[in-house]
CSV table of C-alpha atoms in Angstrom, one decimal:
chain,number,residue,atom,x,y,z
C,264,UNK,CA,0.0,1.8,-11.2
C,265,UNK,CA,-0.1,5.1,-9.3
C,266,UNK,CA,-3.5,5.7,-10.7
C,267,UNK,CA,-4.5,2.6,-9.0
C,268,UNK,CA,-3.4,3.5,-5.7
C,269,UNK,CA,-5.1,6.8,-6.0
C,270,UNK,CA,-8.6,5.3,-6.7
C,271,UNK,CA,-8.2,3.3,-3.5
C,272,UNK,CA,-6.6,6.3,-1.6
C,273,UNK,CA,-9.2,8.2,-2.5
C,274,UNK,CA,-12.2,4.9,-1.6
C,275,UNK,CA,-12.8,4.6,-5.2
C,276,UNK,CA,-13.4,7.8,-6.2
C,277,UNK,CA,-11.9,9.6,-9.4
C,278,UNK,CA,-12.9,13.1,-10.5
C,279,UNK,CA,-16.2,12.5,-8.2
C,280,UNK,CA,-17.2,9.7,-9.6
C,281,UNK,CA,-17.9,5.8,-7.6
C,282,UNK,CA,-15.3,4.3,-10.0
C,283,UNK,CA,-15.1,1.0,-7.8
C,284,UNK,CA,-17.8,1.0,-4.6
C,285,UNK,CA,-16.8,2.2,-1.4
C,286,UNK,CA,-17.8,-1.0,0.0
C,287,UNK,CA,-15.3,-3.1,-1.9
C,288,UNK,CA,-12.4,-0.4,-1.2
C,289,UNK,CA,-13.1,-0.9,2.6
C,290,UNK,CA,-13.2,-5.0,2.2
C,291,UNK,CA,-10.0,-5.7,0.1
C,292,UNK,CA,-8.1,-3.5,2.4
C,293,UNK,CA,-8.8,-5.1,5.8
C,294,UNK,CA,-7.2,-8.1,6.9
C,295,UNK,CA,-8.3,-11.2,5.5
C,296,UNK,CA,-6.0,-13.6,6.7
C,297,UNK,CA,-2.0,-14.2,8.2
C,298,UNK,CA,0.5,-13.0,6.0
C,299,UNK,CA,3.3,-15.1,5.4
C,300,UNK,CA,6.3,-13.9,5.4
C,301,UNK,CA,4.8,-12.0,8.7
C,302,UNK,CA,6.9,-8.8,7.8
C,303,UNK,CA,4.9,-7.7,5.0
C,304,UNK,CA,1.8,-7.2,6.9
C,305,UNK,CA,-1.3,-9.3,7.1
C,306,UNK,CA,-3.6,-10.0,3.5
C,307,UNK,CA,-7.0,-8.9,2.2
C,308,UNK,CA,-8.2,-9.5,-0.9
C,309,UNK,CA,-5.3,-8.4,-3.5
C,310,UNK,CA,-3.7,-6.2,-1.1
C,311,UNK,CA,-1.2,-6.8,1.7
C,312,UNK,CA,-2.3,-4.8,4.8
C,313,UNK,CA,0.4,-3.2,7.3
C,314,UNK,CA,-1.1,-1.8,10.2
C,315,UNK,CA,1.0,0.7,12.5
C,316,UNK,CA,1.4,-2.2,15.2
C,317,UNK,CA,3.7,-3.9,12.4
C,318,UNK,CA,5.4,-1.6,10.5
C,319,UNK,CA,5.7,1.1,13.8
C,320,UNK,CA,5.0,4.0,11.4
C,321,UNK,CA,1.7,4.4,9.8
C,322,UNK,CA,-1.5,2.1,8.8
C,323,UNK,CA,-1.2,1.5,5.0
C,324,UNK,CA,-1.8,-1.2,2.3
C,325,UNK,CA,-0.3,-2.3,-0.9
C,326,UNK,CA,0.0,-4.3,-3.7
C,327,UNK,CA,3.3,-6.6,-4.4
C,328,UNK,CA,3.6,-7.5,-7.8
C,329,UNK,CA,6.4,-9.2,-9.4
C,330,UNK,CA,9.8,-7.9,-10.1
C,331,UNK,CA,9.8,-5.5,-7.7
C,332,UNK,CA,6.6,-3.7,-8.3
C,333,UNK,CA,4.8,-1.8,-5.4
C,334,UNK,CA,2.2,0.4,-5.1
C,335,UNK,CA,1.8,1.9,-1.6
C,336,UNK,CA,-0.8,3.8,-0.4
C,337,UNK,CA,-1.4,5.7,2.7
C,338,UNK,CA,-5.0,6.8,3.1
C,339,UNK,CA,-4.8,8.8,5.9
C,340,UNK,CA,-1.8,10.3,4.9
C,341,UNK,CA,-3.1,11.1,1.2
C,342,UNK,CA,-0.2,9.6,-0.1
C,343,UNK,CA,0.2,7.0,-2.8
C,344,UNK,CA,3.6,5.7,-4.5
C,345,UNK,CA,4.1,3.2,-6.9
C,346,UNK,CA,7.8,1.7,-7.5
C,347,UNK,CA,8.9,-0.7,-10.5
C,348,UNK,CA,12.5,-2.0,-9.8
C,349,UNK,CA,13.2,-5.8,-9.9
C,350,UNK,CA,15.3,-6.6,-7.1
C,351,UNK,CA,18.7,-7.6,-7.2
C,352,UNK,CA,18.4,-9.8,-4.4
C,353,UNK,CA,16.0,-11.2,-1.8
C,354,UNK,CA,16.3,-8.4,0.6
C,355,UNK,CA,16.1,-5.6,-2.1
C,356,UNK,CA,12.5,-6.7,-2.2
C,357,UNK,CA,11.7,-4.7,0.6
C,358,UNK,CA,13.5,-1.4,-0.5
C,359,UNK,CA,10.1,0.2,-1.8
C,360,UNK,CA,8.0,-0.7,1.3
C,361,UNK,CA,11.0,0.9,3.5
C,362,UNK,CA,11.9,3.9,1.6
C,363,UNK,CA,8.3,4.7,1.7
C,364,UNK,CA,8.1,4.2,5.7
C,365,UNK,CA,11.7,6.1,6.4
C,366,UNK,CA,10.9,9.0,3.9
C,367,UNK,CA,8.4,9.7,1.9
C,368,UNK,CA,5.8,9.4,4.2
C,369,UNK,CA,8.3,11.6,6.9
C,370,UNK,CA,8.7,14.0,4.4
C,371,UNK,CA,5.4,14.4,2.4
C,372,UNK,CA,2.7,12.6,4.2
C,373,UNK,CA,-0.3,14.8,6.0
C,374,UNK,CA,-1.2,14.2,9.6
């Protein structure tokens, strides 16, 4: 999953080579349409997309698979993580995308 979120950190690159095209990385990571429920962002095309205007921290996208499965990644920031913890409850869902927002990207992501 991390390795994922790297490619796409990193516009599709791996060890310099176009893994997936630029072009793709830059269209399935701009908004697409509403997202619904409004505080994960806004969707492109198998990502959820959370500009700064929502989240009040940083522009970053990421996938939301089931169980509890995140990866987040933070382009401008260079920073990707990827979570796999099935929530307890409905408002444990959330946990990755905040501890991302409150600390890891305070603590380790580049300006």
């Amino acid at each position: 999953m991390a390795m994922l979120g790297y490619l796409y950190c990193c516009g599709g690159v791996i060890a310099g080579q176009q893994v997936v095209p630029a072009a793709w990385v830059e269209e399935s990571t701009r908004i697409h349409s509403e997202g619904i429920p409004h505080w994960f962002g806004h969707y492109g095309l198998h990502w959820w997309v959370s500009p700064r205007s929502i989240n009040g921290r940083a522009d970053l996208f990421f996938a939301l698979g089931s169980h509890g499965q995140f990866i987040i990644v933070s382009p401008r920031h260079e920073l990707v993580a990827a979570f796999r913890k099935r929530p307890g409850t409905k408002q444990e869902t959330t946990l990755p995308l905040r501890f991302f927002l409150d600390y890891a990207l305070t603590r380790y992501g580049r300006s």
